Coordinates of C-alpha atoms in Angstrom, one line a residue:
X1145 CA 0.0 0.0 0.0
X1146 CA 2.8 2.3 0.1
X1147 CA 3.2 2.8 -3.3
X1148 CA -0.2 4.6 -3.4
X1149 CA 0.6 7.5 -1.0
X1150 CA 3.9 7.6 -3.1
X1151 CA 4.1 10.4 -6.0
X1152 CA 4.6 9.9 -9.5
X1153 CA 8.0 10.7 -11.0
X1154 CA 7.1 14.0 -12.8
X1155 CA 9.1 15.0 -15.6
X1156 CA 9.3 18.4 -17.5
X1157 CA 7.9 18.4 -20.7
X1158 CA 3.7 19.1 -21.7
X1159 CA 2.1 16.2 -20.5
X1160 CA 4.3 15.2 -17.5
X1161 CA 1.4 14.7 -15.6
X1162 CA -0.9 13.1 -18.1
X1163 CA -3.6 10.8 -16.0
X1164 CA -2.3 12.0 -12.8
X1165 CA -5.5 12.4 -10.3
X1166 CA -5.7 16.2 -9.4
X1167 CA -7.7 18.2 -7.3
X1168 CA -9.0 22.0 -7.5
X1169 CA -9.6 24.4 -5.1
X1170 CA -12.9 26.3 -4.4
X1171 CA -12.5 29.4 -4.8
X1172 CA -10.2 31.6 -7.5
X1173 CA -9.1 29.8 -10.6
X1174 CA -12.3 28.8 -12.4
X1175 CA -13.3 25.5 -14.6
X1176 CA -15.5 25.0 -17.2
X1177 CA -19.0 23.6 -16.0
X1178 CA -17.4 22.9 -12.3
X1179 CA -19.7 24.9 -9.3
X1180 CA -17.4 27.5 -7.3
X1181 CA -18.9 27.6 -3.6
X1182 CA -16.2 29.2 -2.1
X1183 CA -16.7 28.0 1.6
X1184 CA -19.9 30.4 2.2
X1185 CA -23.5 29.0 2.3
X1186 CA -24.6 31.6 -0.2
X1187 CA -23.0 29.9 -2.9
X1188 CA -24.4 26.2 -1.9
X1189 CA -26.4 23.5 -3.5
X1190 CA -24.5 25.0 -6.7
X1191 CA -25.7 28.3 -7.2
X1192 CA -22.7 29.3 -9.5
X1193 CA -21.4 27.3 -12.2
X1194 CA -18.0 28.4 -14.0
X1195 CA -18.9 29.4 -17.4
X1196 CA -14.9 29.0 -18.7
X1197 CA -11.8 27.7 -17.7
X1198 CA -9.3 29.9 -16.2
X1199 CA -6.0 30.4 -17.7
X1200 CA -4.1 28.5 -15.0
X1201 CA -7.0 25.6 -15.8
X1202 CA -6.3 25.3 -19.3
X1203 CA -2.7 25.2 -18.5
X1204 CA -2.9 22.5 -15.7
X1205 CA -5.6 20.8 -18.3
X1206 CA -2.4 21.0 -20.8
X1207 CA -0.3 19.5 -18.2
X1208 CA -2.3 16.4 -18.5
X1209 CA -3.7 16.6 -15.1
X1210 CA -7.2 14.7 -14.9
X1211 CA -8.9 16.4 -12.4
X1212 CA -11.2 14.7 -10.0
X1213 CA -13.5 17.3 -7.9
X1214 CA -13.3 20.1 -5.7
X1215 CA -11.9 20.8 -2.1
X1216 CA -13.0 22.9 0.7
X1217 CA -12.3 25.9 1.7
X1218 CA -12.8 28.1 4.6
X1219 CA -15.4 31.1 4.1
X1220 CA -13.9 33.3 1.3
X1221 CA -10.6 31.8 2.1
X1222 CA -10.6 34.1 4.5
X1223 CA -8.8 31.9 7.6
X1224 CA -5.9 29.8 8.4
X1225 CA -8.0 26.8 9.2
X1226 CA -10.8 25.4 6.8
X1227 CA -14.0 24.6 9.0
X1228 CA -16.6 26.5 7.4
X1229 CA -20.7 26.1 8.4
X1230 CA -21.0 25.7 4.6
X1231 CA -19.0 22.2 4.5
X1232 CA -17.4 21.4 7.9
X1233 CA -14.3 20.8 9.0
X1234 CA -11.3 19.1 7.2
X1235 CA -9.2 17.2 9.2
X1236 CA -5.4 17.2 9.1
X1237 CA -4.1 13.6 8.5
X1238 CA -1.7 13.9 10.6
X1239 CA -3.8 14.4 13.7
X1240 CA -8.1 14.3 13.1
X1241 CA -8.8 17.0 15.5
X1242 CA -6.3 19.4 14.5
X1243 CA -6.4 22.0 12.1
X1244 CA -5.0 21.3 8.1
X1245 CA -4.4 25.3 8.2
X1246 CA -6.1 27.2 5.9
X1247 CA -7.6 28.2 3.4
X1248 CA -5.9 25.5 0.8
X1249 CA -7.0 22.8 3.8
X1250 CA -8.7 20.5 1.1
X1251 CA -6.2 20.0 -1.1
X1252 CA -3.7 19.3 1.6
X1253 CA -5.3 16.8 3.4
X1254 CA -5.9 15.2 0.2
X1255 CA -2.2 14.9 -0.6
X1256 CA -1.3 14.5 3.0
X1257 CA -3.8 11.6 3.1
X1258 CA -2.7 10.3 -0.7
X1259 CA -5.7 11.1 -1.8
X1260 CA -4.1 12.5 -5.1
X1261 CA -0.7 13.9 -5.6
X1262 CA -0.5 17.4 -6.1
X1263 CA -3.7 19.8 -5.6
X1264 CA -4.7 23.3 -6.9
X1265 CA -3.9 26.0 -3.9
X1266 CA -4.0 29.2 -3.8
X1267 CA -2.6 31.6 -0.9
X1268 CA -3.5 35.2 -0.2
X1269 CA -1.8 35.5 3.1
X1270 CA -0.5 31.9 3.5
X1271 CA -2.6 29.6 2.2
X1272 CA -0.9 27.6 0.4
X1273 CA 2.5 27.4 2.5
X1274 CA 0.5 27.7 6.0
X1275 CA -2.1 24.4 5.1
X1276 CA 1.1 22.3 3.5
X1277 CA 3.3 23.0 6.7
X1278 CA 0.5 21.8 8.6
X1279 CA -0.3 18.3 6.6
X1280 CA 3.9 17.9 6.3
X1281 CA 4.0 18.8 2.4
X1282 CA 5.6 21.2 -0.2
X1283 CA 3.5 24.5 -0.3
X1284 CA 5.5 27.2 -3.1
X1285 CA 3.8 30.7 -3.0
X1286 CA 5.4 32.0 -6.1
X1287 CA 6.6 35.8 -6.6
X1288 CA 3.5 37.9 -7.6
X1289 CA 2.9 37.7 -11.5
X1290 CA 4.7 34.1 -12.0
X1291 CA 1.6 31.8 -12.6
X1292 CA -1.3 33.5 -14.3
X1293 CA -4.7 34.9 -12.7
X1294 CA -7.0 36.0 -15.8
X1295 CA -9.3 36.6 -17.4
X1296 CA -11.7 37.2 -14.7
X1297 CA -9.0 38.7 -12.6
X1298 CA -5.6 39.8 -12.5
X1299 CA -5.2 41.3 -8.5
X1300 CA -6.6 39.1 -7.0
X1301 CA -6.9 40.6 -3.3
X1302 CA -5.2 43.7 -4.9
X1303 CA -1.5 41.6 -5.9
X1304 CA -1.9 39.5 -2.3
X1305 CA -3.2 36.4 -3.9
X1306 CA -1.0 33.9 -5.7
X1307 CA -2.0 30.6 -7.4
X1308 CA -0.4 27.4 -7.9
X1309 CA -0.7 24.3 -5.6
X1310 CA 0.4 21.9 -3.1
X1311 CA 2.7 18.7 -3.2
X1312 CA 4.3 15.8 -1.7
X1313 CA 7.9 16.4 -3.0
X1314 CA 10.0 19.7 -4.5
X1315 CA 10.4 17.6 -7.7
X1316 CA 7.0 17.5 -8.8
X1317 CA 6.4 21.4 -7.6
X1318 CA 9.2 22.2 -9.9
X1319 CA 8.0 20.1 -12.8
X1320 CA 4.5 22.0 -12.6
X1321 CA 5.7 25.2 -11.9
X1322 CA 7.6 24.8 -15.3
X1323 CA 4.3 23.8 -17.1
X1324 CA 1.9 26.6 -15.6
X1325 CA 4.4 29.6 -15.0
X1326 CA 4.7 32.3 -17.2
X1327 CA 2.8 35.1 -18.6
X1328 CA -0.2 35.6 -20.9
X1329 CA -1.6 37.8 -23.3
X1330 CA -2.8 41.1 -21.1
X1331 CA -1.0 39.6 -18.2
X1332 CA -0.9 42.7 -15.5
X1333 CA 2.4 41.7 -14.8
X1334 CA 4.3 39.9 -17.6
X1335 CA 6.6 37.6 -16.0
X1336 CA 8.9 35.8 -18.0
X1337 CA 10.4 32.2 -17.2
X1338 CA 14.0 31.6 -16.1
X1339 CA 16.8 30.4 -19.0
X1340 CA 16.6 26.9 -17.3
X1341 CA 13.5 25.2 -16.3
X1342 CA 13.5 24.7 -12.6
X1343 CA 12.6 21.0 -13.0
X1344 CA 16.8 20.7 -14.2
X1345 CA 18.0 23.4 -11.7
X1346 CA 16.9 21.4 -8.7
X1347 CA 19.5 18.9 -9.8
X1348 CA 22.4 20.8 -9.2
X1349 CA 22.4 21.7 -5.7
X1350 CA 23.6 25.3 -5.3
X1351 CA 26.3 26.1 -2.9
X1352 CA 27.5 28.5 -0.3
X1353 CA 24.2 30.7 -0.4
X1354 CA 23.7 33.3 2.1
X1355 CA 21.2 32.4 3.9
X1356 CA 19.7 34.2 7.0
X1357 CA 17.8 32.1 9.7
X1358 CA 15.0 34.1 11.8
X1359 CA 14.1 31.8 14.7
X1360 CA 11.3 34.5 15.7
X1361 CA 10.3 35.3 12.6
X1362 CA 9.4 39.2 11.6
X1363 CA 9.8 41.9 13.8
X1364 CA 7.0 43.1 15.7
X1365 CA 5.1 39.4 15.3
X1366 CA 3.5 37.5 18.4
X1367 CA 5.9 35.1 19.7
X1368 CA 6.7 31.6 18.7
X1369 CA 6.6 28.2 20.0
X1370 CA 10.1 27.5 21.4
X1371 CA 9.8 24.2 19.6
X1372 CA 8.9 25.7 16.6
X1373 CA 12.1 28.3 16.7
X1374 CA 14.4 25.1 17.1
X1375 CA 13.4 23.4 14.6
X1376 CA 14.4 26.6 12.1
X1377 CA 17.6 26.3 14.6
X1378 CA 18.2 22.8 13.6
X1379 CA 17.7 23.5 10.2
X1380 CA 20.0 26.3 9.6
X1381 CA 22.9 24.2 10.7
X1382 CA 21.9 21.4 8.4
X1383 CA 22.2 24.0 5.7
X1384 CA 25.3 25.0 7.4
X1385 CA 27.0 21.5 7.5
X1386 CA 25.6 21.7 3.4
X1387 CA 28.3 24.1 3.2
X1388 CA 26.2 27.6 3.1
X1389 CA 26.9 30.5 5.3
X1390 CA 24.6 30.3 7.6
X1391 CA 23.8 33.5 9.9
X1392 CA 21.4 33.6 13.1
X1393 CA 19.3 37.2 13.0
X1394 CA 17.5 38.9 15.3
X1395 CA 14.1 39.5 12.8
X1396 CA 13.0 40.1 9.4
X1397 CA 11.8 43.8 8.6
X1398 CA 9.7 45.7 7.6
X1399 CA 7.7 46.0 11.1
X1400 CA 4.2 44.2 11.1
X1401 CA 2.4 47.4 12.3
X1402 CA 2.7 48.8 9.0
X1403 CA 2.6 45.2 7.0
X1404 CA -0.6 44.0 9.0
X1405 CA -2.2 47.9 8.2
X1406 CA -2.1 47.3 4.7
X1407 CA -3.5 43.7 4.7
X1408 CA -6.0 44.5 6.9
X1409 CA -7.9 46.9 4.5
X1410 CA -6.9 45.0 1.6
X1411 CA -9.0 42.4 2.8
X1412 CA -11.8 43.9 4.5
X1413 CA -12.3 45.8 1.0
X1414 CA -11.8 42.5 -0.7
X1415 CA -14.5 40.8 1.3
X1416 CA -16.9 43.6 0.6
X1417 CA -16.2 43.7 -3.0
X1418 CA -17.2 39.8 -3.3
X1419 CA -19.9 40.5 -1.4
X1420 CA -21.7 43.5 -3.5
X1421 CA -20.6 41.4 -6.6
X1422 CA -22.7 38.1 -5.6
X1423 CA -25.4 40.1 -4.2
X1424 CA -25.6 41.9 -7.3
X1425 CA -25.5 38.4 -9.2
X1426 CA -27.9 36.6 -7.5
X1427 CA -29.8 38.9 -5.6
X1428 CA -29.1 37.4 -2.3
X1429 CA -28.4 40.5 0.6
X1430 CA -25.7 40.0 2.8
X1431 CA -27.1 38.6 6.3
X1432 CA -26.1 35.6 8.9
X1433 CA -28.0 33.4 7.0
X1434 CA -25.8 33.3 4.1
X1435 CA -22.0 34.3 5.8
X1436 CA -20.8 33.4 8.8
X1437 CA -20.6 36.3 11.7
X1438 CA -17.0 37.3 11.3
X1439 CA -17.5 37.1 7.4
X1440 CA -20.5 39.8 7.6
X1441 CA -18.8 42.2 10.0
X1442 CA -15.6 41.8 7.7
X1443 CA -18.0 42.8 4.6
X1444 CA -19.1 45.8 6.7
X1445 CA -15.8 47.1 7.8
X1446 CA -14.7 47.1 3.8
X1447 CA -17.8 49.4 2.6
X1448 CA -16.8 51.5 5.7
X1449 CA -13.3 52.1 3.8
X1450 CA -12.2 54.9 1.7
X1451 CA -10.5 55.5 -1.3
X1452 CA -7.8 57.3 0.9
X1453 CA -7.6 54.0 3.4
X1454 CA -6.7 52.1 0.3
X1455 CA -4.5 54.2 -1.2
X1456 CA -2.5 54.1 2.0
X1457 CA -2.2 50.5 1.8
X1458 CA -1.0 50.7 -1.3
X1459 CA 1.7 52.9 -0.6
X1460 CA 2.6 50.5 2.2
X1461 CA 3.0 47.2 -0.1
X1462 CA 5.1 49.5 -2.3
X1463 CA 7.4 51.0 1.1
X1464 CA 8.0 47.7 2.9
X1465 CA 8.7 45.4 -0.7
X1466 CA 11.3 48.2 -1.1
X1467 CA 12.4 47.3 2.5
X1468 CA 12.7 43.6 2.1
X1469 CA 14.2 43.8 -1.7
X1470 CA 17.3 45.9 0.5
X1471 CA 17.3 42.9 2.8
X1472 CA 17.7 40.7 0.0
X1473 CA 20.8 42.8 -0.9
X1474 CA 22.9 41.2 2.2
X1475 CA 21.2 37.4 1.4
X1476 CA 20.0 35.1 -0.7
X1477 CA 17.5 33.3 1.7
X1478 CA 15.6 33.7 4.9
X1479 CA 15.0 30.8 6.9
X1480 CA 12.0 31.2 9.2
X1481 CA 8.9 29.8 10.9
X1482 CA 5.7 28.8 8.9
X1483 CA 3.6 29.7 11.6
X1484 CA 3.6 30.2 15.5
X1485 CA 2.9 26.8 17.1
X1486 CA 2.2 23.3 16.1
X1487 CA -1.4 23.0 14.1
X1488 CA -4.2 24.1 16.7
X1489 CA -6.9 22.1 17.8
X1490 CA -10.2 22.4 15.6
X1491 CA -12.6 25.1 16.7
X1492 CA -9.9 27.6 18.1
X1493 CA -10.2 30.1 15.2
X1494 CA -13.7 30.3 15.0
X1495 CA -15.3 32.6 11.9
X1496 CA -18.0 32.5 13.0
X1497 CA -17.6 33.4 16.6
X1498 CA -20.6 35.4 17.6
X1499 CA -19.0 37.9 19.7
X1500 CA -15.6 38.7 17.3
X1501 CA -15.8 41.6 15.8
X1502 CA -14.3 41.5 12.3
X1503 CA -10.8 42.8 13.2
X1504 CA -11.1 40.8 16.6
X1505 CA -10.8 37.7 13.9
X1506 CA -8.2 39.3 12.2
X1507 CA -5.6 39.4 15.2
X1508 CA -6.9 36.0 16.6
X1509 CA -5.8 34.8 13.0
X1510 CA -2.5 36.3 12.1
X1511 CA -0.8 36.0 15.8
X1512 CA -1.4 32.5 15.5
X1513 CA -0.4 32.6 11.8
X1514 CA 2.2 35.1 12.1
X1515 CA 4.9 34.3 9.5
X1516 CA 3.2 34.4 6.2
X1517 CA 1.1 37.4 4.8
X1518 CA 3.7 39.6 4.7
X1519 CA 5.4 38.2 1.3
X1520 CA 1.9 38.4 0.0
X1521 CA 1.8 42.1 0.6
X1522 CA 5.5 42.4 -0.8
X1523 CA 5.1 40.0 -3.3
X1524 CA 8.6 37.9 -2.7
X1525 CA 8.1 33.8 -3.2
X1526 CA 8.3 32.2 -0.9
X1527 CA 7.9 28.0 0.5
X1528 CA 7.2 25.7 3.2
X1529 CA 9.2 22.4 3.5
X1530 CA 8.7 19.6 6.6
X1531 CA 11.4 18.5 7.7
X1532 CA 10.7 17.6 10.9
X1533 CA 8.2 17.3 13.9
X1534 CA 6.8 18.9 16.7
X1535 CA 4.9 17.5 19.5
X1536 CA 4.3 14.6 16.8
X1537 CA 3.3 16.9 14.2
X1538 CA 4.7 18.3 11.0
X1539 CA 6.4 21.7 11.6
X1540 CA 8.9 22.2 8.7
X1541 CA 10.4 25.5 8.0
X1542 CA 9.5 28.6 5.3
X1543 CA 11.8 29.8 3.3
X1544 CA 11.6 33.0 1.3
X1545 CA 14.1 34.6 -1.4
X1546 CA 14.1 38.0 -3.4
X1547 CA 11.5 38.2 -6.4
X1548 CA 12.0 36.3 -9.0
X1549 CA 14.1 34.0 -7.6
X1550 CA 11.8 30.6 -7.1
X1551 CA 14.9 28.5 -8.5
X1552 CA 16.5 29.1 -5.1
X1553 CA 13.8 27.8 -3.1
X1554 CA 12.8 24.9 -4.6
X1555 CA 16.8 24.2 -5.1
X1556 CA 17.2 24.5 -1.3
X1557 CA 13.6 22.6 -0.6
X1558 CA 15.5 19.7 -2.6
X1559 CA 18.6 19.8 -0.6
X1560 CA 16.8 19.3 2.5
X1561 CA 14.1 16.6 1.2
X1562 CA 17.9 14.8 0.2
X1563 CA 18.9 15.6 4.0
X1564 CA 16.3 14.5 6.0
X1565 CA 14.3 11.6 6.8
X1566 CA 10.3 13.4 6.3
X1567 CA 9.6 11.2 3.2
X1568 CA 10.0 8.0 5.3
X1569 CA 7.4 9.3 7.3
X1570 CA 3.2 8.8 6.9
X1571 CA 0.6 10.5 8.6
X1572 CA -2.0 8.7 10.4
X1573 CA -4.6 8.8 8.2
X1574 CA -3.6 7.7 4.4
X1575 CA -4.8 5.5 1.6
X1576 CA -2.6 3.1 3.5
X1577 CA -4.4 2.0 6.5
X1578 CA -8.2 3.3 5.2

């Protein structure tokens, strides 16, 4: 039974994948004829159907991916665990009643559990890297404008939100990433591919990078599970011992005063802006009986905002990318945490928590998921690896680079899957012992 939890060997040419069991996520990247409920009840029993597919679809379709069905999704995608009213929880494999992080939760418990392989994810403040740390998988967050949004939308979350998906090993992220990267016609931001596909650079493993390791994480974040911090500790001298200069730092700027102030009203205005467009669409007013509390009073907050608010934030993702592209100057990697503490129990970060206000849900969500959102704001790649665990569940570590440069995270992710033992390891739940 072990060979089905085991991934195929992907290569790098179109159809690499072809017949390989995919998932996609619900919410974003649209396919043809497939229902998009997008965690909230006011989407359920099918209410929208995709009338195209997305460009990322066609090109994962290319790929030769044969794709399966959906996977949850908290409300919106707006949290860190996915446990909506509109489908229930999903439970990491790992451990039942603990969170698979959020919002690409689905997809990896699905690959977690060997459900499938690789999964569609998308991550707007870490979800994609915070769900895969969780389940004990690959989660890449690529540099804004490296894997396509169109046509329906090309900033998603105003330039926070990224798509690509989640995996059980670096080789097959890089063999995808090579088939779905790249721009399109009218892409907002035309990025163009490297010189050599990062399916052959991952075979070479790079040497003596600079490479910074945060223990705590960002300046200015809530702190960190002690175990958490030693397992960045433990990895930075493994790298070290790889033969990379290896540097302890205090933190990573900018500060997450002014990081956290721009994501905050980028997506309260977000939320609000789905909200008026569905109302609008299907004539359904924006109540408890269709969002969950925390949803509504997020909604609220947004159509409260001004057109000087936002511009602010904008300013902000423009000041602190500035900031961390300068940091990049002195190194060519940043080892930190993927989140504060171990996965949390289900029903800790509660959306709809009647009492919460919106921005009560907000801090509840990013101190316990402090490590991630801010390369969504600044738009640097960025990627979660396990490579360990803690307190018997997958911790792993993030590692982020300067923009652009996704061929030295996924060669580093490969140096450690060489390094470590994670891949000899199975969670409890799998295709192996249903």
């Amino acid at each position: 039974m072990v060979d089905a939890i085991e991934p195929p060997i992907a290569g790098d040419s179109s159809g690499a994948f072809a017949g390989v069991p995919f998932l996609i996520k619900d919410i974003m990247m649209t396919a043809a004829g497939v229902p998009q409920g997008m965690g909230t009840r006011l989407l359920g029993n099918d209410v929208y159907v995709a009338p195209h597919d997305g460009e990322l679809m066609r090109r994962f379709k290319a790929a030769g991916l044969n794709t399966l069905g959906r996977t949850t999704t908290p409300e919106y995608g707006f949290n860190a665990t996915t446990e909506s009213l509109a489908t229930g929880p999903s439970r990491n494999p790992w451990d039942p009643s603990r969170t698979t992080g959020g919002s690409s939760g689905g997809a990896s418990a699905a690959v977690a559990a060997g459900v499938v392989p690789v999964a569609h994810a998308n991550d707007g403040g870490g979800s994609i890297r915070i769900p895969a740390a969780c389940c004990g998988l690959v989660g890449l967050k690529p540099s804004r404008g490296r894997t396509p949004l169109g046509p329906d939308a090309q900033l998603v979350i105003l330039g926070l939100g990224h798509e690509f998906a989640v995996t059980r090993t670096t080789r097959n992220a890089a063999a995808l990433l090579d088939l779905v990267a790249g721009p399109k016609v009218g892409s907002f931001i035309p990025f163009a591919n490297p010189q050599t596909p990062y399916g052959d650079s991952i075979k070479r493993p790079m040497q003596g990078l600079r490479i910074a390791i945060a223990p705590t994480g960002f300046q200015g974040t809530a702190p960190t599970d002690a175990g958490i911090s030693a397992e960045v500790v433990r990895v930075g001298k493994l790298l070290a011992d790889l033969g990379h200069n290896v540097e302890e730092i205090d933190h990573i700027p900018p500060d997450q005063e002014q990081v956290h102030r721009a994501n905050h009203r980028f997506w309260m205005a977000t939320l609000a802006a789905a909200s008026q467009t569905l109302t609008t669409a299907f004539g359904i007013p924006a109540s408890t009986d269709v969002y969950e509390t925390c949803t509504l009073k997020g909604i609220q907050d947004g159509q409260a905002m001004s057109a000087v608010d936002m511009m602010e934030a904008v300013q902000i993702m423009g000041m602190t990318g500035h900031q961390m592209g300068a940091f990049f100057a002195g190194y060519d990697a940043v080892i930190l945490p993927p989140f504060a503490a171990p996965p949390i129990p289900l029903g800790v970060l509660e959306q709809n928590h009647p009492d919460w206000s919106a921005r009560r849900f907000y801090d509840e969500l990013f101190s316990r998921f402090n490590a991630t959102a801010p390369f969504n704001v600044m738009g640097q790649p960025a990627i979660t690896v396990p490579t360990g665990l803690v307190e018997g569940l997958p911790a792993g570590v993030q590692i982020a680079t300067s923009l652009a440069r996704e061929d030295i995270l996924l060669n580093l992710s490969a140096q450690l899957e060489d390094a470590t033992d994670w891949f000899a390891r199975r969670p409890a739940v799998s295709v192996a012992n249903l």
